[in-house]
XYZ file of C-alpha atoms in Angstrom:
392
model
C -11.854 -38.830 6.290
C -8.336 -39.570 5.160
C -9.831 -41.324 2.202
C -11.872 -38.245 1.271
C -8.655 -36.134 1.430
C -6.525 -38.492 -0.639
C -9.246 -38.665 -3.425
C -9.628 -34.856 -3.385
C -5.944 -34.318 -3.678
C -5.680 -36.851 -6.484
C -8.584 -35.242 -8.362
C -7.204 -31.719 -8.043
C -3.805 -32.699 -9.060
C -4.997 -34.657 -12.141
C -7.125 -31.657 -13.161
C -4.299 -29.145 -12.778
C -5.530 -26.528 -15.214
C -8.825 -26.345 -13.791
C -7.598 -26.172 -10.239
C -5.094 -23.415 -10.967
C -7.841 -21.356 -12.719
C -10.254 -21.647 -9.965
C -7.599 -20.717 -7.385
C -6.429 -17.707 -9.214
C -10.028 -16.588 -9.720
C -10.858 -16.878 -6.096
C -7.483 -15.202 -5.102
C -8.118 -12.219 -7.297
C -11.722 -11.716 -6.202
C -10.550 -11.623 -2.483
C -7.119 -9.968 -3.132
C -8.424 -6.761 -4.538
C -10.473 -5.562 -1.611
C -7.820 -6.866 0.923
C -4.931 -5.045 -0.642
C -6.984 -1.923 -1.271
C -7.919 -1.818 2.460
C -4.384 -2.533 3.661
C -2.880 -0.026 1.278
C -5.336 2.856 2.291
C -4.728 1.987 5.971
C -0.932 2.010 5.641
C -1.252 5.298 3.519
C -3.114 6.957 6.223
C -0.726 5.871 8.935
C 2.317 7.045 6.983
C 0.833 10.520 6.140
C -0.502 11.071 9.636
C 2.808 10.021 11.301
C 4.807 12.484 9.170
C 2.183 15.096 9.834
C 1.968 14.645 13.554
C 5.816 14.939 13.571
C 5.807 18.246 11.808
C 4.042 20.918 14.025
C 3.867 23.901 11.666
C 5.002 24.792 8.243
C 5.379 28.348 6.894
C 5.779 29.613 3.305
C 4.485 32.177 0.895
C 0.604 32.367 0.336
C -0.430 29.908 -2.344
C -1.436 26.236 -2.490
C -1.519 24.882 1.043
C -1.363 21.313 -0.136
C 1.772 21.975 -2.265
C 3.420 23.696 0.667
C 2.710 20.824 3.084
C 3.704 18.016 0.602
C 6.862 19.742 -0.452
C 7.916 20.494 3.191
C 7.215 16.894 4.366
C 7.879 14.820 1.301
C 10.042 17.082 -0.874
C 7.797 16.776 -3.830
C 8.477 19.111 -6.779
C 6.058 22.067 -6.773
C 6.336 25.547 -8.355
C 6.232 27.357 -4.978
C 7.046 30.993 -4.567
C 10.030 31.462 -2.545
C 10.369 33.485 0.711
C 13.442 34.922 2.058
C 15.994 34.263 5.009
C 14.707 37.594 6.404
C 11.333 35.860 7.327
C 13.395 33.019 8.941
C 15.312 35.603 11.128
C 12.051 37.344 11.967
C 10.491 34.166 13.419
C 13.816 33.462 15.210
C 13.675 36.849 16.817
C 10.143 36.379 18.057
C 11.245 33.550 20.363
C 8.108 31.607 19.731
C 9.570 28.842 17.714
C 12.645 27.345 16.067
C 12.523 27.837 12.423
C 14.164 25.197 10.182
C 14.509 26.688 6.582
C 14.033 24.421 3.556
C 15.155 25.012 -0.020
C 13.776 22.278 -2.274
C 14.276 23.400 -5.835
C 16.762 20.989 -7.496
C 17.399 17.483 -7.988
C 20.491 15.192 -8.289
C 20.126 11.960 -10.258
C 16.313 12.380 -9.937
C 16.424 12.661 -6.149
C 15.421 15.961 -4.392
C 18.134 18.258 -3.154
C 17.053 19.627 0.203
C 18.968 22.642 1.489
C 18.622 23.063 5.130
C 20.446 23.480 8.418
C 21.792 20.899 10.923
C 18.742 21.375 13.115
C 16.708 19.334 10.589
C 18.725 16.270 11.359
C 18.218 16.577 14.995
C 14.459 17.253 14.518
C 13.903 14.235 12.264
C 16.299 12.121 14.487
C 18.430 11.348 11.494
C 21.811 9.650 12.174
C 24.719 9.292 9.799
C 25.583 5.575 9.645
C 28.547 5.979 7.285
C 30.833 8.974 6.920
C 30.304 12.258 8.580
C 27.702 15.033 8.590
C 27.826 18.214 6.541
C 31.409 19.776 7.134
C 32.063 22.472 4.363
C 30.533 24.055 1.347
C 29.834 21.567 -1.466
C 29.216 18.584 0.827
C 26.028 16.471 0.765
C 24.581 13.768 2.941
C 22.421 11.200 1.173
C 19.526 8.987 2.232
C 19.832 5.330 2.471
C 17.776 4.660 -0.711
C 19.774 7.090 -2.706
C 23.053 5.432 -1.577
C 21.667 2.041 -2.546
C 20.206 3.046 -5.900
C 23.271 5.039 -7.043
C 25.772 2.801 -5.297
C 27.383 5.794 -3.582
C 29.626 5.872 -0.502
C 31.383 8.766 1.386
C 34.108 10.349 -0.780
C 32.189 9.791 -4.028
C 30.851 12.615 -6.147
C 27.142 13.420 -7.012
C 26.165 15.879 -9.765
C 23.033 17.943 -9.594
C 20.628 18.030 -12.468
C 20.359 21.104 -14.604
C 16.936 22.779 -14.670
C 17.200 23.390 -18.487
C 20.013 22.061 -20.563
C 19.280 24.682 -23.224
C 19.555 27.671 -20.860
C 23.074 28.771 -20.787
C 22.508 31.698 -18.446
C 20.796 29.495 -15.871
C 22.136 27.470 -13.004
C 25.323 25.519 -13.207
C 25.321 21.853 -12.097
C 27.383 21.391 -9.155
C 29.528 18.225 -8.348
C 28.994 17.595 -4.714
C 31.084 15.526 -2.397
C 29.179 12.726 -0.564
C 30.218 13.306 3.121
C 27.948 10.651 4.643
C 25.045 8.279 4.336
C 22.021 8.476 6.587
C 20.711 5.441 8.408
C 17.488 3.830 7.054
C 14.558 5.880 8.433
C 11.741 4.502 6.396
C 10.501 7.993 5.479
C 10.941 10.458 2.482
C 14.399 11.327 3.989
C 15.755 8.133 2.649
C 15.202 9.306 -0.877
C 16.651 12.803 -0.365
C 20.036 14.578 -0.867
C 20.712 17.011 1.903
C 22.978 20.082 1.589
C 23.837 23.201 3.406
C 21.804 26.311 2.468
C 24.840 27.903 1.075
C 25.459 25.015 -1.003
C 21.891 25.163 -2.414
C 22.352 28.741 -3.137
C 25.506 28.020 -5.137
C 23.443 25.428 -7.181
C 20.842 28.255 -7.831
C 23.701 30.578 -9.032
C 23.498 33.163 -6.268
C 27.024 32.154 -5.173
C 29.879 30.804 -7.178
C 33.651 30.461 -7.476
C 36.076 31.363 -10.134
C 39.762 31.896 -10.670
C 41.323 35.076 -9.295
C 41.045 38.223 -11.427
C 43.659 40.896 -11.288
C 45.782 43.146 -13.533
C 47.837 40.237 -14.743
C 44.734 38.272 -15.754
C 44.078 37.480 -19.376
C 42.659 40.662 -20.868
C 39.940 38.693 -22.633
C 38.530 37.980 -19.144
C 38.635 41.620 -17.807
C 35.636 43.876 -18.419
C 37.201 47.004 -17.009
C 39.980 48.239 -14.746
C 39.190 50.856 -12.105
C 42.308 51.663 -10.082
C 43.030 48.548 -7.854
C 39.542 47.185 -8.738
C 39.200 44.700 -11.527
C 35.834 43.781 -12.926
C 35.605 40.424 -14.803
C 33.134 39.596 -17.684
C 30.967 36.686 -18.154
C 33.772 34.626 -19.808
C 35.480 33.875 -16.607
C 35.121 30.137 -16.093
C 33.243 29.089 -12.952
C 34.114 26.121 -10.769
C 31.638 23.300 -10.842
C 33.103 21.671 -7.776
C 34.127 22.858 -4.424
C 37.584 21.518 -3.410
C 40.001 22.615 -0.675
C 42.074 24.479 -3.288
C 39.315 26.603 -4.542
C 37.022 26.846 -1.406
C 38.292 30.432 -0.625
C 37.168 31.643 -4.077
C 33.434 30.964 -3.441
C 31.426 34.003 -2.581
C 27.904 35.298 -2.743
C 26.302 38.469 -4.397
C 23.891 40.159 -2.162
C 22.801 40.091 1.594
C 21.982 36.757 3.080
C 18.692 38.129 4.445
C 17.403 38.321 0.822
C 18.531 34.831 -0.193
C 15.593 32.445 -1.001
C 14.040 29.475 0.801
C 10.863 27.531 -0.174
C 9.484 27.038 3.232
C 10.108 26.650 6.919
C 9.207 24.000 9.478
C 8.461 25.681 12.821
C 8.835 24.014 16.167
C 6.994 26.139 18.757
C 8.427 26.178 22.227
C 5.051 25.680 23.825
C 1.345 25.743 22.994
C 1.215 29.450 23.936
C 3.910 30.359 21.557
C 2.139 28.253 18.729
C -1.033 30.242 19.228
C 0.763 33.619 19.282
C 2.698 32.732 16.125
C -0.373 31.584 14.197
C -2.146 34.910 15.246
C 0.869 36.956 14.164
C 0.609 35.756 10.567
C -3.164 35.384 10.481
C -3.735 38.673 8.730
C -4.488 39.852 5.184
C -1.355 41.977 5.075
C 1.092 39.034 5.727
C 2.500 37.366 2.693
C 3.451 34.363 4.660
C 0.832 31.587 5.484
C 1.240 29.208 8.539
C -0.397 25.727 8.192
C -0.822 22.700 10.441
C 0.184 19.795 8.293
C -2.307 17.502 10.391
C -5.143 19.485 9.028
C -3.969 19.413 5.526
C -3.408 15.601 5.704
C -6.833 15.131 7.077
C -8.311 17.138 4.086
C -6.308 14.929 1.708
C -7.474 11.715 3.372
C -11.060 12.766 3.128
C -10.557 12.918 -0.674
C -8.854 9.622 -0.656
C -11.690 8.031 1.271
C -14.211 9.342 -1.246
C -12.285 7.793 -4.027
C -11.946 4.645 -1.991
C -15.789 4.479 -1.842
C -15.903 4.277 -5.537
C -13.268 1.523 -5.473
C -15.249 -0.310 -2.826
C -18.427 -0.207 -5.004
C -16.411 -1.399 -8.076
C -14.771 -4.129 -6.054
C -18.174 -5.323 -4.667
C -19.595 -5.590 -8.177
C -16.415 -7.343 -9.451
C -16.565 -9.836 -6.433
C -20.234 -10.555 -7.034
C -19.470 -11.265 -10.696
C -16.524 -13.539 -9.792
C -18.731 -15.249 -7.210
C -21.476 -15.881 -9.850
C -18.960 -17.177 -12.246
C -17.391 -19.498 -9.701
C -20.956 -20.828 -8.773
C -21.680 -21.403 -12.546
C -18.403 -23.189 -12.891
C -19.218 -25.340 -9.849
C -22.686 -26.125 -11.112
C -21.291 -27.063 -14.552
C -18.610 -29.222 -12.853
C -21.326 -31.053 -10.945
C -23.234 -31.848 -14.212
C -20.150 -32.985 -16.036
C -19.320 -35.254 -13.170
C -22.829 -36.761 -12.863
C -21.645 -40.122 -14.262
C -18.665 -40.108 -11.960
C -20.881 -39.622 -8.934
C -23.209 -42.498 -10.307
C -20.188 -44.652 -10.547
C -19.018 -43.841 -6.979
C -22.567 -44.524 -5.667
C -22.638 -47.960 -7.483
C -19.211 -48.714 -5.753
C -20.880 -48.280 -2.379
C -20.197 -44.627 -1.585
C -23.054 -42.866 0.164
C -24.510 -39.693 -1.165
C -23.198 -37.664 1.949
C -19.660 -38.976 1.127
C -19.896 -37.742 -2.409
C -21.077 -34.346 -1.271
C -18.220 -34.310 1.293
C -15.871 -34.889 -1.624
C -17.320 -31.867 -3.474
C -17.211 -29.596 -0.367
C -13.621 -30.758 0.411
C -12.552 -29.772 -3.134
C -13.980 -26.349 -2.619
C -12.253 -26.053 0.757
C -8.944 -26.826 -0.746
C -9.371 -24.211 -3.430
C -10.269 -21.578 -0.861
C -7.309 -22.530 1.360
C -4.914 -22.357 -1.657
C -6.230 -18.869 -2.452
C -5.868 -17.542 1.182
C -2.248 -18.940 1.297
C -1.639 -16.791 -1.966
C -3.393 -13.695 -0.428
C -1.210 -14.131 2.761
C 2.007 -14.406 0.913
C 1.250 -11.313 -1.352
C 0.119 -9.367 1.793
C 3.432 -10.194 3.497
C 5.369 -9.054 0.453
C 3.354 -5.806 0.245
C 3.975 -5.189 4.003
C 7.823 -5.169 3.303
C 7.736 -2.842 0.298
C 4.756 -0.794 1.285
C 6.764 2.322 2.174
C 8.529 2.380 -1.253
C 5.402 1.810 -3.100
C 3.538 4.545 -1.219
C 6.209 7.221 -2.051
C 6.354 5.868 -5.729
C 2.809 5.948 -6.421
C 1.276 8.747 -4.204
C 3.963 11.229 -3.574
């Protein structure tokens, strides 16, 4: 049998181009359904794991899918904002712990997530370098953001303007990187976390500027009313929060009216969850409560319908490749007819000649399976990044 192996290897090495072509054709024919099945399975596991870890999500009535995806994956969606008053209302019921989220801005193409420290405890996120949020203007970045932008604690990160031509809009804020989160293999790795007040400063609700009094440049004073000085829009605003100007930052309006895009609700027990759902299940309520697991199941049903089309297409492609390989194999047998006659005349039996042909086919299949195994292992390593890049 060793002689058959030696002859087969010599033949395959001598016909390198033909061997490589056959190996690639077989690999592609098998690889497509394997990677599709593996990708869909991993996609389902990632979505369901995040959904099961998020009991309830609340937000203004509208698209349930946008609300769920933005609250879990921080995707950019044009959601109508609710207010901190709704957060306090749920807090006062005692049914659940509300974790507000404000996801409206980006920093170097990474979502800026305004939230509270409860979110880090809820998602079990640990700071591996630096500290957590300490003061206004601080941010904590995910592991992928730190790696992509080469940032470390003490560095500065500027938010992206919504519209560079809108001079009356939000001002980009230069944030101080307070810490870097440990790798969580979740969407949190690609996010920039700030305090809610910092997010409101980015949106323009709060700001800091130089002190205005009677001695201030008259060009900056709109009017003087006794001891009160009203400044005009020409007063320069600070685009960074420092220890020196921290006290000058203030907000206009009541905190209860300040916006949040959604809330993650953590019910204290199953009974509280039912009562909370019933409280907002009315036509008069402007707030909707959703279970992310139900939304993800609906999304997966759509994904599986699309997968059926891919499966049908893959089956047709595989049959075509299989027929092509069969044709190549038959033509190869005809072209090698004189070779088989020579081997037969040298004393090789017909069974030995067929063993040589089958051994060549087995070597090609084995090489294809090795390529598929290597690519599958590579995909397993980078599957989380690819899923967030392509689907979310």
